[in-house]
Structures are given as C-alpha cells and as structure tokens.
C-alpha cells in the first residue's frame, strides 16, 4: 500500500561537506565549512529548517508512548539487534508495555530474534497493528506482558528476499511505520537501526524531532576493539550534531563467559582432552565445576567503550560478555532474562535494564523500581 510521503527537502545531505552542521541548523549555509558545498545556497535560505508536514501526524500517533529509545552504532555486527531484542524482552518481563520498531530495512533480523518469523502485518481501521509476542516466562503473569513488534520482515513474501531500495523509498517506509502503526499506550518504544549514520538515521531523528521527550534518546552499542570504537565515535558525533541525547553506552561481547563443564579443552596437538580434564577436576576439585570461565576475546583499545563514553561525556551502562545463553535465546526467539530467572541465575542484562529505566524516568513520579541486578 502506497502512502503520501509528504514534502521532503531537496537538500542532499549525502553530498554535504564533511564539516556540515546540518541543514536544520541556524548556521546552515553560513559557516566557513559550508564553502563549496552544492547545498550551501539552499541551506542559507532556510529550506532545510522547514518542518515536514507529516511530523504533527507522527507526534499525534506517538502521543501515548512514554519513552522512545533508539539503539544505534556506527559499526555493524556489534549486537544492536541482540541488545534491542533482549532489552525489549526484559522490559516487558517487568510488566512494562513495550513496542519494538525495526528500521533496519535491508537486514531485518528482529522477527527471528523475537520468535515471530512467518508472521504478517494486519490492517485495522486505525492503522497497521503490531505483531505481538506471546510466550511464557516473560513475567509473573503472562496477561500483563505486552510486547508489540513492527518490521519490514513481516512484509516480505520470502524471508530470504533481498530488499534493494534507495534512500527515498527507505525513508518513505520509515515514515509510514511512524504514522500508520497503532501502538496504543506504551511505556517504551525501542527502535532498532542499521549500522552507520546514513538515510535511516537522519530520517528517524528528523521524523521524531518533535515527538522525543526530555528523557528520550539513544543507547549506543559497541564492542571493545578499536576497529569498532572508531566507527562508534562517529555515531556519538552524529548524536551531538543532531542534538539526540545519549542515554548510555553498552560494551557488548566484552569477553567470553561459559560454565566450566561446557569448556572444550585441547592439548598442544589440538586433540580434544575435555572429558579427561573435567574428570580430573570432578575427582580432585569438584567445586571448580560450579564456576564460570571468562576470557578476553577482543582486545580492549585504550579502555574500550567505557573510556570512549567518558571522553564524550556520556553515561556508560556496562559490559555484556559473549554468553552462549544469550546466543541461544536470540536463535530461539526467547527472553534470555526470563530464562535465567527460571534457572534461579542472575541476568547479565538486568543492571543495564535498570540503568536504562533510571535514565528514561529521571524525575518522574511512579517510575519503575530497579531489580538490583537480580
């Protein structure tokens, strides 16, 4: 179904100078860094500061959504979708009403990670209806759990079909998601984004410019090594340039964590000696088998994501190691946090969830209480 996309600025930000202050800035077209830019005359005229006519409709559609959180990273493969999916599960498991919008148009993995592969969008009189997750173990009372999802993955006739779209068509669908999806009342709307600082990121920030509250903003995901941090720094710069508040930074894949009995041990010749080694431990030091093994996987560059966050003056939410249980939960489309709680074990994500709730509810009356990492 096609929908009027509305007036889009003719300013092509892809051709802008590296020092671009943004077409919506009061200084657009007037800075020294604007000299020679093909957009300079249009920016100076104020064309980029004209409000998109569909923004009021977006604000109206999202008026009952308390908090909007964008999950961003300049680098691909750092676990943005993993973090978005599992944060959504964890928030919903605390009895909060949660929506998850997937704007990774060319790589929509959210339906798989939430166990919704093969589902489709339903049209109602009030707009598109999200696809809702229904599974046990999200909270003390399944009737209180609400987790709705919207993704282009629900619109593809074949899950392996490539989406080969240019920027304007991507922007049109993102706007349609914001104007047409009937989320209803939500405590949180999480937005999963592709890597980079391109069309989808510029569009979602512009479209939400009037809908974001003072406690809304972005969660930035990185891995510890410099090859990731160098791109994530650009994402933090993007947030500063677009005046998008950074709620916190997560360092994902910060080492590997696994139970001792699941370790695979090899000798110098590469032969598997796991069984013999574990048998020796059971005989001589069985209490060691109750522990977890941890190892650094990626080299941390200059303090990793925590040091980067400090350099940019933004909060650091914490580290999440490579944990096989998180991987299994994402592959199965289930909640890692709920699974750990059922085992009587601590969720590695709970401290991050608590910090996210604290950052987005600062100063609010009746804000959810932290779970204290349990």
Short mmCIF file of C-alpha atoms in Angstrom, two decimals:
data_model
loop_
_atom_site.label_atom_id
_atom_site.label_comp_id
_atom_site.label_asym_id
_atom_site.label_seq_id
_atom_site.Cartn_x
_atom_site.Cartn_y
_atom_site.Cartn_z
CA UNK A 1 0.00 0.00 0.00
CA UNK A 2 1.45 3.34 -1.06
CA UNK A 3 1.14 6.40 1.11
CA UNK A 4 1.90 10.04 0.53
CA UNK A 5 5.37 10.62 1.89
CA UNK A 6 4.94 14.36 2.16
CA UNK A 7 7.32 17.15 1.24
CA UNK A 8 10.92 16.07 1.50
CA UNK A 9 13.70 18.64 1.44
CA UNK A 10 15.61 18.77 -1.84
CA UNK A 11 18.83 19.18 0.13
CA UNK A 12 21.02 16.13 -0.50
CA UNK A 13 22.95 15.53 2.73
CA UNK A 14 24.96 12.77 1.03
CA UNK A 15 26.76 15.49 -0.99
CA UNK A 16 27.40 17.73 2.03
CA UNK A 17 30.85 18.78 3.16
CA UNK A 18 32.46 16.79 5.98
CA UNK A 19 32.11 19.80 8.32
CA UNK A 20 28.35 20.03 7.67
CA UNK A 21 26.42 21.48 10.64
CA UNK A 22 23.17 20.02 9.30
CA UNK A 23 20.51 21.65 7.09
CA UNK A 24 18.23 22.31 10.09
CA UNK A 25 20.87 24.36 11.92
CA UNK A 26 20.51 28.12 12.26
CA UNK A 27 24.11 28.31 10.97
CA UNK A 28 23.41 26.15 7.89
CA UNK A 29 24.96 27.59 4.75
CA UNK A 30 26.73 30.34 6.69
CA UNK A 31 29.72 28.55 8.24
CA UNK A 32 33.18 28.51 6.67
CA UNK A 33 32.84 24.74 6.33
CA UNK A 34 29.86 25.31 4.03
CA UNK A 35 32.00 26.95 1.33
CA UNK A 36 31.91 24.95 -1.89
CA UNK A 37 29.06 22.68 -0.77
CA UNK A 38 26.41 22.19 -3.51
CA UNK A 39 23.71 22.69 -0.85
CA UNK A 40 25.06 26.00 0.51
CA UNK A 41 22.50 28.30 -1.14
CA UNK A 42 19.51 26.12 -0.20
CA UNK A 43 20.72 25.76 3.41
CA UNK A 44 21.33 29.50 3.76
CA UNK A 45 17.80 30.19 2.50
CA UNK A 46 16.36 28.18 5.40
CA UNK A 47 14.86 25.44 3.23
CA UNK A 48 16.26 22.73 5.48
CA UNK A 49 14.57 24.26 8.54
CA UNK A 50 11.07 23.91 7.12
CA UNK A 51 9.13 21.32 9.11
CA UNK A 52 7.99 18.18 7.34
CA UNK A 53 4.17 18.34 7.14
CA UNK A 54 3.82 14.78 8.46
CA UNK A 55 5.64 15.48 11.74
CA UNK A 56 2.43 16.60 13.53
CA UNK A 57 0.82 13.29 12.48
CA UNK A 58 3.79 11.39 13.90
CA UNK A 59 3.51 13.28 17.17
CA UNK A 60 -0.20 12.50 17.35
CA UNK A 61 0.39 8.80 16.67
CA UNK A 62 3.08 8.55 19.36
CA UNK A 63 1.46 10.77 21.98
CA UNK A 64 0.69 7.78 24.23
CA UNK A 65 4.23 6.39 24.06
CA UNK A 66 6.04 7.48 27.23
CA UNK A 67 9.64 6.82 26.19
CA UNK A 68 11.32 6.44 22.80
CA UNK A 69 14.77 4.85 22.69
CA UNK A 70 16.88 4.48 19.54
CA UNK A 71 19.52 1.73 19.57
CA UNK A 72 22.46 2.90 17.44
CA UNK A 73 26.00 2.01 16.47
CA UNK A 74 28.29 3.21 13.73
CA UNK A 75 29.59 -0.36 13.35
CA UNK A 76 27.85 -3.43 12.00
CA UNK A 77 27.98 -6.76 13.81
CA UNK A 78 28.28 -5.35 17.33
CA UNK A 79 24.94 -6.75 18.52
CA UNK A 80 22.48 -3.86 18.16
CA UNK A 81 19.59 -6.15 17.28
CA UNK A 82 20.58 -8.60 20.01
CA UNK A 83 20.60 -5.82 22.60
CA UNK A 84 17.34 -4.31 21.28
CA UNK A 85 15.51 -7.64 21.31
CA UNK A 86 16.70 -8.71 24.74
CA UNK A 87 16.15 -5.26 26.29
CA UNK A 88 12.60 -5.37 24.93
CA UNK A 89 12.07 -8.83 26.44
CA UNK A 90 13.49 -7.73 29.79
CA UNK A 91 11.41 -4.55 29.98
CA UNK A 92 8.24 -6.44 29.06
CA UNK A 93 9.11 -9.07 31.66
CA UNK A 94 8.89 -6.35 34.31
CA UNK A 95 5.29 -5.69 33.38
CA UNK A 96 6.01 -2.70 31.12
CA UNK A 97 4.21 -2.17 27.83
CA UNK A 98 6.85 -2.31 25.11
CA UNK A 99 6.96 -1.74 21.36
CA UNK A 100 9.88 -2.58 19.09
CA UNK A 101 10.24 -0.85 15.72
CA UNK A 102 12.77 -2.38 13.33
CA UNK A 103 14.02 0.16 10.76
CA UNK A 104 16.90 -1.99 9.54
CA UNK A 105 15.20 -2.12 6.15
CA UNK A 106 17.81 -4.23 4.35
CA UNK A 107 18.64 -6.58 7.24
CA UNK A 108 15.54 -7.12 9.38
CA UNK A 109 16.58 -9.74 11.96
CA UNK A 110 14.19 -8.67 14.73
CA UNK A 111 11.31 -11.02 13.71
CA UNK A 112 13.65 -14.02 14.08
CA UNK A 113 15.07 -12.81 17.39
CA UNK A 114 11.59 -12.44 18.88
CA UNK A 115 10.26 -15.75 17.58
CA UNK A 116 7.96 -14.10 15.03
CA UNK A 117 9.30 -15.47 11.74
CA UNK A 118 6.47 -16.01 9.26
CA UNK A 119 4.09 -13.54 10.91
CA UNK A 120 2.44 -10.79 8.85
CA UNK A 121 1.06 -7.31 9.43
CA UNK A 122 -2.67 -6.82 9.95
CA UNK A 123 -4.56 -3.73 8.83
CA UNK A 124 -7.28 -2.24 11.00
CA UNK A 125 -9.43 0.86 10.80
CA UNK A 126 -6.91 2.73 12.95
CA UNK A 127 -3.80 1.65 11.02
CA UNK A 128 -1.28 -1.18 10.98
CA UNK A 129 -1.39 -3.45 14.02
CA UNK A 130 1.94 -4.56 15.51
CA UNK A 131 2.68 -8.26 15.71
CA UNK A 132 2.59 -9.24 19.39
CA UNK A 133 4.91 -11.67 21.14
CA UNK A 134 3.07 -14.28 23.16
CA UNK A 135 5.23 -16.60 25.22
CA UNK A 136 5.53 -17.89 28.74
CA UNK A 137 8.24 -16.78 31.11
CA UNK A 138 8.28 -13.06 30.36
CA UNK A 139 6.77 -12.08 33.69
CA UNK A 140 4.87 -13.28 36.73
CA UNK A 141 1.57 -13.01 34.87
CA UNK A 142 1.52 -13.58 31.12
CA UNK A 143 -1.65 -11.49 30.84
CA UNK A 144 0.35 -8.44 31.92
CA UNK A 145 3.00 -8.87 29.23
CA UNK A 146 2.80 -6.66 26.17
CA UNK A 147 5.49 -6.66 23.50
CA UNK A 148 4.47 -5.49 20.03
CA UNK A 149 6.79 -5.55 17.02
CA UNK A 150 6.84 -3.89 13.59
CA UNK A 151 9.35 -4.75 10.87
CA UNK A 152 9.65 -4.90 7.11
CA UNK A 153 10.43 -8.57 7.76
CA UNK A 154 6.67 -9.12 8.20
CA UNK A 155 6.04 -7.71 4.72
CA UNK A 156 8.42 -9.86 2.68
CA UNK A 157 6.93 -12.78 0.70
CA UNK A 158 10.14 -14.73 1.30
CA UNK A 159 12.38 -14.31 4.36
CA UNK A 160 15.43 -14.69 2.09
CA UNK A 161 14.28 -11.98 -0.33
CA UNK A 162 16.76 -9.11 -0.62
CA UNK A 163 15.46 -5.57 -0.08
CA UNK A 164 17.20 -3.44 -2.73
CA UNK A 165 15.93 0.06 -2.02
CA UNK A 166 17.43 3.51 -2.35
CA UNK A 167 17.19 6.15 0.36
CA UNK A 168 13.88 7.82 -0.58
CA UNK A 169 11.96 4.54 -0.53
CA UNK A 170 13.50 3.56 2.82
CA UNK A 171 12.58 6.96 4.22
CA UNK A 172 9.02 6.57 2.97
CA UNK A 173 8.56 3.24 4.76
CA UNK A 174 10.09 4.56 8.00
CA UNK A 175 7.67 7.47 7.91
CA UNK A 176 4.78 5.10 7.21
CA UNK A 177 5.76 2.99 10.22
CA UNK A 178 5.65 6.14 12.36
CA UNK A 179 2.37 7.50 11.00
CA UNK A 180 0.40 4.30 10.41
CA UNK A 181 1.28 1.82 13.18
CA UNK A 182 -1.25 1.79 16.03
CA UNK A 183 0.94 1.23 19.08
CA UNK A 184 -1.58 2.37 21.64
CA UNK A 185 -0.29 3.15 25.13
CA UNK A 186 3.33 2.12 25.62
CA UNK A 187 5.90 2.60 28.34
CA UNK A 188 8.76 2.10 25.87
CA UNK A 189 9.22 2.15 22.11
CA UNK A 190 12.63 0.76 21.17
CA UNK A 191 13.90 1.43 17.65
CA UNK A 192 16.44 -0.98 16.14
CA UNK A 193 18.58 0.72 13.48
CA UNK A 194 21.11 -0.39 10.86
CA UNK A 195 24.80 0.48 11.28
CA UNK A 196 26.11 3.86 10.18
CA UNK A 197 24.89 7.45 10.09
CA UNK A 198 23.02 7.44 6.81
CA UNK A 199 19.48 7.78 5.42
CA UNK A 200 17.63 5.74 8.05
CA UNK A 201 19.35 7.51 10.95
CA UNK A 202 18.86 11.02 9.58
CA UNK A 203 15.23 10.24 8.79
CA UNK A 204 14.27 8.70 12.14
CA UNK A 205 15.85 11.59 14.07
CA UNK A 206 14.15 14.20 11.88
CA UNK A 207 10.76 12.46 11.99
CA UNK A 208 10.92 12.09 15.79
CA UNK A 209 12.31 15.58 16.37
CA UNK A 210 9.07 16.88 17.92
CA UNK A 211 7.98 13.56 19.46
CA UNK A 212 11.00 12.94 21.69
CA UNK A 213 10.64 13.83 25.35
CA UNK A 214 13.39 15.22 27.61
CA UNK A 215 14.21 11.73 28.91
CA UNK A 216 14.21 10.06 25.48
CA UNK A 217 17.34 9.40 23.43
CA UNK A 218 19.77 6.80 22.15
CA UNK A 219 21.56 3.76 23.50
CA UNK A 220 24.90 3.21 21.75
CA UNK A 221 26.28 -0.32 21.31
CA UNK A 222 29.95 -1.11 20.68
CA UNK A 223 32.47 -3.89 21.07
CA UNK A 224 35.80 -3.31 22.90
CA UNK A 225 38.26 -3.20 19.99
CA UNK A 226 39.42 -0.04 18.23
CA UNK A 227 38.08 -1.13 14.82
CA UNK A 228 34.62 -0.87 16.36
CA UNK A 229 35.21 2.17 18.57
CA UNK A 230 36.46 4.30 15.68
CA UNK A 231 33.07 3.97 13.95
CA UNK A 232 31.04 4.26 17.15
CA UNK A 233 32.74 7.59 17.88
CA UNK A 234 31.22 8.82 14.62
CA UNK A 235 27.81 7.73 15.88
CA UNK A 236 28.33 9.72 19.06
CA UNK A 237 29.31 12.72 16.93
CA UNK A 238 26.12 12.19 14.91
CA UNK A 239 24.08 12.31 18.11
CA UNK A 240 25.79 15.54 19.13
CA UNK A 241 25.22 17.13 15.71
CA UNK A 242 21.55 16.16 15.67
CA UNK A 243 21.04 17.04 19.36
CA UNK A 244 19.98 13.47 20.16
CA UNK A 245 20.55 12.71 23.83
CA UNK A 246 22.80 9.71 24.53
CA UNK A 247 21.25 7.75 27.38
CA UNK A 248 24.19 5.37 27.71
CA UNK A 249 26.81 3.20 26.03
CA UNK A 250 26.85 -0.61 26.16
CA UNK A 251 30.04 -2.60 25.55
CA UNK A 252 28.88 -5.87 24.01
CA UNK A 253 30.99 -9.03 23.54
CA UNK A 254 33.25 -7.91 26.38
CA UNK A 255 35.00 -11.25 26.79
CA UNK A 256 33.52 -14.74 26.75
CA UNK A 257 31.66 -16.34 29.65
CA UNK A 258 30.80 -20.02 29.86
CA UNK A 259 30.18 -22.63 32.60
CA UNK A 260 33.25 -24.72 33.37
CA UNK A 261 31.60 -28.04 32.41
CA UNK A 262 30.92 -26.68 28.90
CA UNK A 263 34.53 -25.72 28.20
CA UNK A 264 36.31 -27.53 25.38
CA UNK A 265 39.95 -28.19 26.23
CA UNK A 266 42.63 -29.19 23.73
CA UNK A 267 46.26 -30.22 24.06
CA UNK A 268 49.18 -28.76 22.11
CA UNK A 269 48.43 -31.04 19.17
CA UNK A 270 44.83 -29.81 19.01
CA UNK A 271 43.28 -33.01 20.35
CA UNK A 272 40.14 -32.76 22.47
CA UNK A 273 41.02 -33.54 26.10
CA UNK A 274 37.86 -32.08 27.62
CA UNK A 275 36.44 -35.26 29.12
CA UNK A 276 39.72 -36.34 30.71
CA UNK A 277 40.35 -32.86 32.12
CA UNK A 278 36.83 -32.48 33.51
CA UNK A 279 37.01 -35.97 35.03
CA UNK A 280 40.21 -34.93 36.81
CA UNK A 281 38.51 -31.80 38.12
CA UNK A 282 35.50 -33.79 39.35
CA UNK A 283 37.86 -36.10 41.21
CA UNK A 284 40.23 -33.58 42.76
CA UNK A 285 38.45 -30.21 42.82
CA UNK A 286 34.73 -30.63 42.07
CA UNK A 287 33.82 -27.18 43.45
CA UNK A 288 35.60 -25.59 40.44
CA UNK A 289 32.93 -27.02 38.16
CA UNK A 290 30.38 -24.71 39.77
CA UNK A 291 32.26 -21.66 38.47
CA UNK A 292 32.22 -19.89 35.12
CA UNK A 293 35.24 -19.44 32.87
CA UNK A 294 35.91 -15.95 31.47
CA UNK A 295 38.36 -14.97 28.76
CA UNK A 296 39.04 -11.77 26.84
CA UNK A 297 38.21 -12.29 23.17
CA UNK A 298 38.59 -8.86 21.61
CA UNK A 299 41.50 -6.65 22.65
CA UNK A 300 40.24 -3.61 24.55
CA UNK A 301 41.66 -0.46 22.98
CA UNK A 302 42.58 2.26 25.46
CA UNK A 303 39.90 1.37 27.98
CA UNK A 304 37.29 0.22 25.47
CA UNK A 305 33.78 1.63 25.35
CA UNK A 306 33.90 2.88 28.93
CA UNK A 307 36.83 5.19 28.18
CA UNK A 308 35.14 6.31 24.95
CA UNK A 309 31.95 7.18 26.85
CA UNK A 310 33.95 9.17 29.39
CA UNK A 311 35.74 11.06 26.62
CA UNK A 312 32.39 12.08 25.10
CA UNK A 313 30.87 12.86 28.49
CA UNK A 314 28.05 10.32 28.20
CA UNK A 315 26.98 7.57 30.66
CA UNK A 316 28.38 4.06 30.47
CA UNK A 317 25.72 1.40 31.06
CA UNK A 318 28.07 -1.57 31.40
CA UNK A 319 29.56 -4.62 29.70
CA UNK A 320 27.86 -7.73 28.34
CA UNK A 321 30.13 -10.73 27.67
CA UNK A 322 29.70 -13.30 24.94
CA UNK A 323 27.38 -15.75 26.72
CA UNK A 324 26.12 -18.89 24.95
CA UNK A 325 22.79 -18.46 26.76
CA UNK A 326 22.22 -15.07 25.09
CA UNK A 327 23.06 -16.58 21.71
CA UNK A 328 20.66 -19.47 22.27
CA UNK A 329 17.88 -17.10 23.36
CA UNK A 330 18.27 -14.98 20.21
CA UNK A 331 18.29 -18.04 17.97
CA UNK A 332 15.18 -19.42 19.68
CA UNK A 333 13.42 -16.05 19.79
CA UNK A 334 13.03 -16.15 23.57
CA UNK A 335 13.89 -13.99 26.56
CA UNK A 336 17.38 -14.52 27.96
CA UNK A 337 16.49 -12.71 31.19
CA UNK A 338 13.36 -14.81 31.80
CA UNK A 339 15.33 -17.98 31.07
CA UNK A 340 17.98 -17.07 33.61
CA UNK A 341 15.36 -16.21 36.23
CA UNK A 342 13.69 -19.59 35.74
CA UNK A 343 17.07 -21.20 36.47
CA UNK A 344 17.50 -19.06 39.57
CA UNK A 345 20.50 -17.35 37.98
CA UNK A 346 21.44 -13.71 37.58
CA UNK A 347 20.73 -11.96 34.25
CA UNK A 348 23.78 -10.16 32.91
CA UNK A 349 21.45 -7.66 31.26
CA UNK A 350 19.49 -6.63 34.36
CA UNK A 351 21.94 -3.92 35.55
CA UNK A 352 21.78 -2.37 32.07
CA UNK A 353 17.98 -2.53 32.07
CA UNK A 354 17.95 -0.81 35.47
CA UNK A 355 20.20 1.98 34.18
CA UNK A 356 18.05 2.44 31.08
CA UNK A 357 14.91 2.74 33.21
CA UNK A 358 16.66 5.19 35.54
CA UNK A 359 17.87 7.34 32.63
CA UNK A 360 14.45 7.50 30.95
CA UNK A 361 12.37 8.07 34.07
CA UNK A 362 14.54 10.60 35.88
CA UNK A 363 12.30 12.96 37.83
CA UNK A 364 9.12 11.04 37.01
CA UNK A 365 6.59 10.13 39.67
CA UNK A 366 5.82 6.40 39.90
CA UNK A 367 8.86 5.30 37.88
CA UNK A 368 9.57 1.52 37.84
CA UNK A 369 11.91 0.34 40.58
CA UNK A 370 15.26 -1.26 39.62
CA UNK A 371 15.58 -5.02 40.08
CA UNK A 372 19.07 -4.62 41.60
CA UNK A 373 20.70 -6.92 39.10
CA UNK A 374 18.77 -9.96 40.27
#
